[in-house]
Amino acid sequence: MSAVLDRLDVPALQQGLDTDGVATTPPMLTPEQCAEVTAMFDDDARFRSTVVMARHAFGEGSYRYFADPLPPLVQQLREQLYPPLAQIANAWAQRLGEPTFPTDLDALLAECAALGQHRPTPLVLRYGPGGYNCLHQDVYGYLTFPLQFLVMLSRPDEDFTGGESVFVEQRPRQQSRPVVVRPRQGEAVVFPVRHRPARGARGFHRVQMRHGVSAVHSGSRHVLGIIFHNAR
């Protein structure tokens, strides 16, 4: 995994995020690793909670939050992906005049704990035919790290059809702008949790973003979500 992370082009990621609010990566996981994480979904002992989306009008499908300690593969992804994303997050914070973030994950989680945010947030999501996820933001407490990863575990057009990742940018005094992304198995999408900086006539301002999933037409779609801040 470290060799793949070494190939991450952080400037290219930042350019994609600055331009479109969304960026994609090379494969983060092998097909075997994707299958390993997918199989975890049915192992109750690995998770601290399960959300059935229809019960809360979130959509159709379900997702499960991992319990501590995280599976080694998930923990490794979370730890190794954080530092390059912290570079981008801190560049954004400077543009917006916001507090910066620690450069390593343990320090971020210590800040979360000081604010009562102790529960891990990495999760696995499963959608069957007709499954979808309404537009939302993954804010779990006062401290919110501004970027997150979504790793596609299934094979588009083989394991499922439909089910595109949808991102909507709510531009001030303009109509909202949608972006649709379809990563291949093992690839990841990087996107804002809540907002990103955009340059305007008077400098940088915050642009709100939400994300969701369009309807799955057939099959089963699994994804791994890597969120870096913990929840209350």
CSV table of N, CA, C and O in Angstrom, one decimal, residues 117-200:
chain,number,residue,atom,x,y,z
A,117,GLN,N,-15.1,14.1,21.0
A,117,GLN,CA,-15.3,13.3,19.7
A,117,GLN,C,-14.4,12.1,19.8
A,117,GLN,O,-13.2,12.1,19.4
A,118,HIS,N,-14.9,10.9,20.2
A,118,HIS,CA,-14.2,9.7,20.5
A,118,HIS,C,-14.5,8.6,19.5
A,118,HIS,O,-13.7,7.7,19.4
A,119,ARG,N,-15.6,8.6,18.8
A,119,ARG,CA,-16.0,7.5,18.1
A,119,ARG,C,-15.5,7.5,16.7
A,119,ARG,O,-15.5,8.5,16.0
A,120,PRO,N,-14.9,6.4,16.2
A,120,PRO,CA,-14.3,6.3,14.9
A,120,PRO,C,-15.3,6.4,13.8
A,120,PRO,O,-16.5,6.0,13.9
A,121,THR,N,-15.0,7.1,12.7
A,121,THR,CA,-15.9,7.3,11.6
A,121,THR,C,-15.7,6.6,10.3
A,121,THR,O,-16.6,6.7,9.4
A,122,PRO,N,-14.6,5.9,10.1
A,122,PRO,CA,-14.5,5.1,8.8
A,122,PRO,C,-15.7,4.1,8.7
A,122,PRO,O,-16.1,3.5,9.8
A,123,LEU,N,-16.2,3.9,7.5
A,123,LEU,CA,-17.4,3.1,7.4
A,123,LEU,C,-17.4,2.4,6.0
A,123,LEU,O,-16.7,2.7,5.1
A,124,VAL,N,-18.3,1.4,6.0
A,124,VAL,CA,-18.5,0.6,4.7
A,124,VAL,C,-20.0,0.8,4.4
A,124,VAL,O,-20.9,0.7,5.3
A,125,LEU,N,-20.3,1.1,3.1
A,125,LEU,CA,-21.7,1.3,2.7
A,125,LEU,C,-22.1,0.3,1.7
A,125,LEU,O,-21.2,-0.1,0.8
A,126,ARG,N,-23.3,-0.2,1.7
A,126,ARG,CA,-23.8,-1.2,0.8
A,126,ARG,C,-25.1,-0.7,0.2
A,126,ARG,O,-26.0,-0.3,0.9
A,127,TYR,N,-25.2,-0.8,-1.1
A,127,TYR,CA,-26.4,-0.4,-1.8
A,127,TYR,C,-26.8,-1.6,-2.7
A,127,TYR,O,-26.0,-2.1,-3.5
A,128,GLY,N,-28.1,-1.9,-2.7
A,128,GLY,CA,-28.6,-2.9,-3.6
A,128,GLY,C,-29.4,-2.3,-4.7
A,128,GLY,O,-29.4,-1.0,-4.8
A,129,PRO,N,-30.2,-3.0,-5.5
A,129,PRO,CA,-31.0,-2.4,-6.6
A,129,PRO,C,-32.0,-1.4,-6.0
A,129,PRO,O,-32.7,-1.6,-5.0
A,130,GLY,N,-32.0,-0.2,-6.6
A,130,GLY,CA,-32.8,0.9,-6.1
A,130,GLY,C,-32.2,1.7,-5.0
A,130,GLY,O,-32.8,2.7,-4.5
A,131,GLY,N,-31.0,1.3,-4.5
A,131,GLY,CA,-30.3,2.0,-3.5
A,131,GLY,C,-29.8,3.4,-3.9
A,131,GLY,O,-29.4,3.5,-5.1
A,132,TYR,N,-29.8,4.3,-3.0
A,132,TYR,CA,-29.3,5.7,-3.3
A,132,TYR,C,-29.0,6.4,-2.0
A,132,TYR,O,-29.4,5.9,-0.9
A,133,ASN,N,-28.3,7.5,-2.1
A,133,ASN,CA,-28.0,8.2,-0.9
A,133,ASN,C,-28.3,9.7,-1.2
A,133,ASN,O,-27.8,10.3,-2.2
A,134,CYS,N,-29.1,10.3,-0.3
A,134,CYS,CA,-29.4,11.7,-0.5
A,134,CYS,C,-28.2,12.6,-0.3
A,134,CYS,O,-27.3,12.2,0.4
A,135,LEU,N,-28.2,13.8,-0.9
A,135,LEU,CA,-27.1,14.7,-0.7
A,135,LEU,C,-27.0,15.1,0.8
A,135,LEU,O,-28.0,15.4,1.5
A,136,HIS,N,-25.7,15.1,1.3
A,136,HIS,CA,-25.5,15.3,2.7
A,136,HIS,C,-24.1,15.8,2.9
A,136,HIS,O,-23.3,15.8,2.0
A,137,GLN,N,-23.7,16.0,4.2
A,137,GLN,CA,-22.4,16.3,4.6
A,137,GLN,C,-22.1,15.5,5.8
A,137,GLN,O,-23.0,15.3,6.7
A,138,ASP,N,-20.8,15.0,6.0
A,138,ASP,CA,-20.4,14.2,7.1
A,138,ASP,C,-19.8,15.0,8.2
A,138,ASP,O,-18.6,14.9,8.4
A,139,VAL,N,-20.6,15.7,8.9
A,139,VAL,CA,-20.1,16.5,10.0
A,139,VAL,C,-20.5,15.9,11.3
A,139,VAL,O,-21.7,15.7,11.5
A,140,TYR,N,-19.6,15.5,12.2
A,140,TYR,CA,-19.9,14.7,13.3
A,140,TYR,C,-19.6,15.4,14.7
A,140,TYR,O,-19.6,14.8,15.7
A,141,GLY,N,-19.2,16.7,14.6
A,141,GLY,CA,-18.9,17.4,15.8
A,141,GLY,C,-18.3,18.7,15.5
A,141,GLY,O,-18.3,19.2,14.4
A,142,TYR,N,-17.8,19.4,16.6
A,142,TYR,CA,-17.3,20.7,16.4
A,142,TYR,C,-16.0,20.7,15.5
A,142,TYR,O,-15.9,21.6,14.6
A,143,LEU,N,-15.1,19.7,15.6
A,143,LEU,CA,-13.9,19.7,14.8
A,143,LEU,C,-14.2,18.8,13.6
A,143,LEU,O,-14.6,17.6,13.7
A,144,THR,N,-14.1,19.4,12.4
A,144,THR,CA,-14.3,18.7,11.2
A,144,THR,C,-13.1,18.9,10.3
A,144,THR,O,-12.8,20.0,9.8
A,145,PHE,N,-12.4,17.8,10.0
A,145,PHE,CA,-11.3,17.8,9.0
A,145,PHE,C,-12.0,17.9,7.6
A,145,PHE,O,-12.9,17.2,7.3
A,146,PRO,N,-11.5,18.8,6.7
A,146,PRO,CA,-12.3,19.2,5.6
A,146,PRO,C,-12.3,18.3,4.4
A,146,PRO,O,-13.0,18.6,3.4
A,147,LEU,N,-11.5,17.2,4.4
A,147,LEU,CA,-11.5,16.3,3.2
A,147,LEU,C,-11.7,14.9,3.7
A,147,LEU,O,-11.4,14.5,4.8
A,148,GLN,N,-12.2,14.1,2.8
A,148,GLN,CA,-12.5,12.7,3.0
A,148,GLN,C,-12.2,11.9,1.7
A,148,GLN,O,-12.2,12.4,0.6
A,149,PHE,N,-12.1,10.5,2.0
A,149,PHE,CA,-11.8,9.6,0.9
A,149,PHE,C,-13.0,8.6,0.7
A,149,PHE,O,-13.5,8.2,1.7
A,150,LEU,N,-13.3,8.3,-0.5
A,150,LEU,CA,-14.3,7.2,-0.8
A,150,LEU,C,-13.6,6.2,-1.7
A,150,LEU,O,-13.2,6.6,-2.9
A,151,VAL,N,-13.4,5.0,-1.3
A,151,VAL,CA,-12.8,4.0,-2.1
A,151,VAL,C,-13.8,3.0,-2.7
A,151,VAL,O,-14.6,2.4,-1.9
A,152,MET,N,-13.8,2.9,-4.0
A,152,MET,CA,-14.8,2.0,-4.6
A,152,MET,C,-14.3,0.5,-4.4
A,152,MET,O,-13.2,0.2,-4.8
A,153,LEU,N,-15.2,-0.3,-3.8
A,153,LEU,CA,-14.8,-1.7,-3.5
A,153,LEU,C,-15.4,-2.7,-4.6
A,153,LEU,O,-14.8,-3.7,-4.8
A,154,SER,N,-16.4,-2.2,-5.3
A,154,SER,CA,-17.1,-3.1,-6.2
A,154,SER,C,-16.7,-2.7,-7.7
A,154,SER,O,-16.0,-1.7,-7.9
A,155,ARG,N,-17.1,-3.5,-8.6
A,155,ARG,CA,-16.7,-3.3,-10.0
A,155,ARG,C,-17.9,-2.7,-10.8
A,155,ARG,O,-18.9,-3.4,-11.0
A,156,PRO,N,-17.8,-1.4,-11.2
A,156,PRO,CA,-18.9,-0.8,-11.9
A,156,PRO,C,-19.1,-1.6,-13.2
A,156,PRO,O,-18.2,-2.1,-13.9
A,157,ASP,N,-20.4,-1.8,-13.6
A,157,ASP,CA,-20.9,-2.5,-14.8
A,157,ASP,C,-20.6,-4.0,-14.7
A,157,ASP,O,-21.1,-4.7,-15.6
A,158,GLU,N,-20.0,-4.5,-13.6
A,158,GLU,CA,-19.9,-5.9,-13.4
A,158,GLU,C,-20.7,-6.4,-12.1
A,158,GLU,O,-21.5,-7.2,-12.2
A,159,ASP,N,-20.3,-5.7,-11.0
A,159,ASP,CA,-21.0,-6.0,-9.8
A,159,ASP,C,-22.3,-5.2,-9.6
A,159,ASP,O,-23.2,-5.6,-8.9
A,160,PHE,N,-22.4,-4.0,-10.3
A,160,PHE,CA,-23.5,-3.2,-10.2
A,160,PHE,C,-23.6,-2.3,-11.4
A,160,PHE,O,-22.6,-2.0,-12.1
A,161,THR,N,-24.8,-1.7,-11.6
A,161,THR,CA,-25.0,-0.7,-12.6
A,161,THR,C,-25.6,0.5,-12.0
A,161,THR,O,-26.3,0.4,-11.0
A,162,GLY,N,-25.4,1.7,-12.6
A,162,GLY,CA,-25.9,2.9,-12.0
A,162,GLY,C,-25.0,3.3,-10.8
A,162,GLY,O,-23.8,3.0,-10.8
A,163,GLY,N,-25.5,3.9,-9.8
A,163,GLY,CA,-24.8,4.2,-8.6
A,163,GLY,C,-23.6,5.1,-8.7
A,163,GLY,O,-22.5,4.8,-8.2
A,164,GLU,N,-23.8,6.2,-9.5
A,164,GLU,CA,-22.7,7.2,-9.6
A,164,GLU,C,-22.6,8.0,-8.4
A,164,GLU,O,-23.5,8.3,-7.6
A,165,SER,N,-21.3,8.4,-8.1
A,165,SER,CA,-21.1,9.4,-7.0
A,165,SER,C,-21.4,10.8,-7.5
A,165,SER,O,-20.9,11.2,-8.5
A,166,VAL,N,-22.2,11.5,-6.7
A,166,VAL,CA,-22.7,12.8,-7.1
A,166,VAL,C,-22.3,13.9,-6.1
A,166,VAL,O,-22.4,13.7,-4.9
A,167,PHE,N,-21.8,15.0,-6.6
A,167,PHE,CA,-21.4,16.1,-5.8
A,167,PHE,C,-22.0,17.3,-6.3
A,167,PHE,O,-22.1,17.6,-7.5
A,168,VAL,N,-22.5,18.1,-5.4
A,168,VAL,CA,-23.2,19.4,-5.8
A,168,VAL,C,-22.6,20.5,-5.0
A,168,VAL,O,-22.5,20.5,-3.8
A,169,GLU,N,-22.1,21.5,-5.8
A,169,GLU,CA,-21.5,22.7,-5.3
A,169,GLU,C,-22.6,23.8,-5.3
A,169,GLU,O,-23.1,24.2,-6.3
A,170,GLN,N,-22.8,24.4,-4.1
A,170,GLN,CA,-23.9,25.4,-3.9
A,170,GLN,C,-23.2,26.8,-4.0
A,170,GLN,O,-22.6,27.3,-3.0
A,171,ARG,N,-23.2,27.4,-5.2
A,171,ARG,CA,-22.5,28.6,-5.4
A,171,ARG,C,-23.3,29.8,-5.0
A,171,ARG,O,-24.5,29.9,-5.3
A,172,PRO,N,-22.7,30.8,-4.3
A,172,PRO,CA,-23.5,31.9,-3.8
A,172,PRO,C,-24.1,32.7,-5.0
A,172,PRO,O,-23.4,33.0,-6.0
A,173,ARG,N,-25.4,33.0,-4.9
A,173,ARG,CA,-26.1,33.8,-5.9
A,173,ARG,C,-26.0,33.2,-7.3
A,173,ARG,O,-26.2,33.9,-8.3
A,174,GLN,N,-25.8,31.9,-7.4
A,174,GLN,CA,-25.8,31.2,-8.7
A,174,GLN,C,-26.5,29.9,-8.5
A,174,GLN,O,-26.7,29.4,-7.4
A,175,GLN,N,-26.8,29.3,-9.6
A,175,GLN,CA,-27.4,27.9,-9.5
A,175,GLN,C,-26.3,26.9,-9.1
A,175,GLN,O,-25.2,27.1,-9.4
A,176,SER,N,-26.8,25.8,-8.4
A,176,SER,CA,-25.8,24.8,-8.0
A,176,SER,C,-25.2,24.1,-9.2
A,176,SER,O,-25.8,23.9,-10.2
A,177,ARG,N,-24.0,23.6,-9.0
A,177,ARG,CA,-23.2,22.9,-10.0
A,177,ARG,C,-23.0,21.5,-9.6
A,177,ARG,O,-22.4,21.2,-8.6
A,178,PRO,N,-23.5,20.5,-10.4
A,178,PRO,CA,-23.3,19.1,-10.1
A,178,PRO,C,-22.0,18.5,-10.8
A,178,PRO,O,-21.6,19.0,-11.8
A,179,VAL,N,-21.4,17.6,-10.1
A,179,VAL,CA,-20.3,16.8,-10.6
A,179,VAL,C,-20.6,15.4,-10.4
A,179,VAL,O,-20.9,15.0,-9.3
A,180,VAL,N,-20.4,14.5,-11.4
A,180,VAL,CA,-20.7,13.1,-11.3
A,180,VAL,C,-19.3,12.4,-11.6
A,180,VAL,O,-18.6,12.6,-12.5
A,181,VAL,N,-19.0,11.4,-10.7
A,181,VAL,CA,-17.7,10.7,-10.8
A,181,VAL,C,-18.1,9.2,-10.7
A,181,VAL,O,-18.9,8.8,-9.9
A,182,ARG,N,-17.3,8.4,-11.4
A,182,ARG,CA,-17.5,7.0,-11.4
A,182,ARG,C,-16.2,6.3,-11.3
A,182,ARG,O,-15.6,5.8,-12.3
A,183,PRO,N,-15.6,6.1,-10.1
A,183,PRO,CA,-14.3,5.5,-9.9
A,183,PRO,C,-14.4,4.0,-10.2
A,183,PRO,O,-15.5,3.4,-10.0
A,184,ARG,N,-13.3,3.4,-10.7
A,184,ARG,CA,-13.2,2.0,-10.9
A,184,ARG,C,-12.8,1.3,-9.6
A,184,ARG,O,-12.5,2.0,-8.6
A,185,GLN,N,-12.9,0.0,-9.6
A,185,GLN,CA,-12.6,-0.7,-8.4
A,185,GLN,C,-11.2,-0.4,-7.8
A,185,GLN,O,-10.2,-0.4,-8.6
A,186,GLY,N,-11.2,-0.1,-6.6
A,186,GLY,CA,-9.9,0.2,-5.9
A,186,GLY,C,-9.5,1.7,-6.0
A,186,GLY,O,-8.7,2.2,-5.2
A,187,GLU,N,-10.1,2.5,-6.9
A,187,GLU,CA,-9.8,3.9,-7.0
A,187,GLU,C,-10.6,4.6,-5.9
A,187,GLU,O,-11.6,4.2,-5.4
A,188,ALA,N,-10.1,5.9,-5.7
A,188,ALA,CA,-10.7,6.7,-4.6
A,188,ALA,C,-11.1,8.0,-5.2
A,188,ALA,O,-10.5,8.5,-6.2
A,189,VAL,N,-12.1,8.6,-4.5
A,189,VAL,CA,-12.5,10.0,-4.8
A,189,VAL,C,-12.2,10.8,-3.6
A,189,VAL,O,-12.6,10.4,-2.4
A,190,VAL,N,-11.6,11.9,-3.7
A,190,VAL,CA,-11.3,12.8,-2.6
A,190,VAL,C,-12.2,14.1,-2.8
A,190,VAL,O,-12.3,14.6,-3.9
A,191,PHE,N,-12.9,14.5,-1.7
A,191,PHE,CA,-13.8,15.6,-1.8
A,191,PHE,C,-14.0,16.3,-0.5
A,191,PHE,O,-13.7,15.7,0.6
A,192,PRO,N,-14.6,17.5,-0.5
A,192,PRO,CA,-14.8,18.2,0.8
A,192,PRO,C,-15.9,17.6,1.6
A,192,PRO,O,-16.9,17.1,1.1
A,193,VAL,N,-15.7,17.6,2.9
A,193,VAL,CA,-16.7,17.2,3.9
A,193,VAL,C,-17.9,18.2,3.9
A,193,VAL,O,-19.0,17.9,3.9
A,194,ARG,N,-17.5,19.5,3.9
A,194,ARG,CA,-18.5,20.6,4.1
A,194,ARG,C,-18.4,21.7,3.1
A,194,ARG,O,-19.3,22.1,2.4
A,195,HIS,N,-17.2,22.3,3.0
A,195,HIS,CA,-17.0,23.4,2.0
A,195,HIS,C,-15.6,23.5,1.5
A,195,HIS,O,-14.7,22.8,2.1
A,196,ARG,N,-15.3,24.3,0.5
A,196,ARG,CA,-14.0,24.5,0.0
A,196,ARG,C,-13.8,26.0,-0.3
A,196,ARG,O,-14.8,26.7,-0.4
A,197,PRO,N,-12.6,26.4,-0.4
A,197,PRO,CA,-12.4,27.8,-0.8
A,197,PRO,C,-12.5,28.0,-2.3
A,197,PRO,O,-12.1,27.2,-3.1
A,198,ALA,N,-13.1,29.1,-2.7
A,198,ALA,CA,-13.2,29.5,-4.1
A,198,ALA,C,-12.9,31.0,-4.2
A,198,ALA,O,-13.2,31.8,-3.4
A,199,ARG,N,-12.2,31.3,-5.3
A,199,ARG,CA,-11.7,32.7,-5.5
A,199,ARG,C,-12.9,33.5,-6.1
A,199,ARG,O,-13.5,33.1,-7.1
A,200,GLY,N,-13.1,34.6,-5.5
A,200,GLY,CA,-14.1,35.6,-6.0
A,200,GLY,C,-13.5,36.9,-6.2
A,200,GLY,O,-12.3,37.1,-6.1
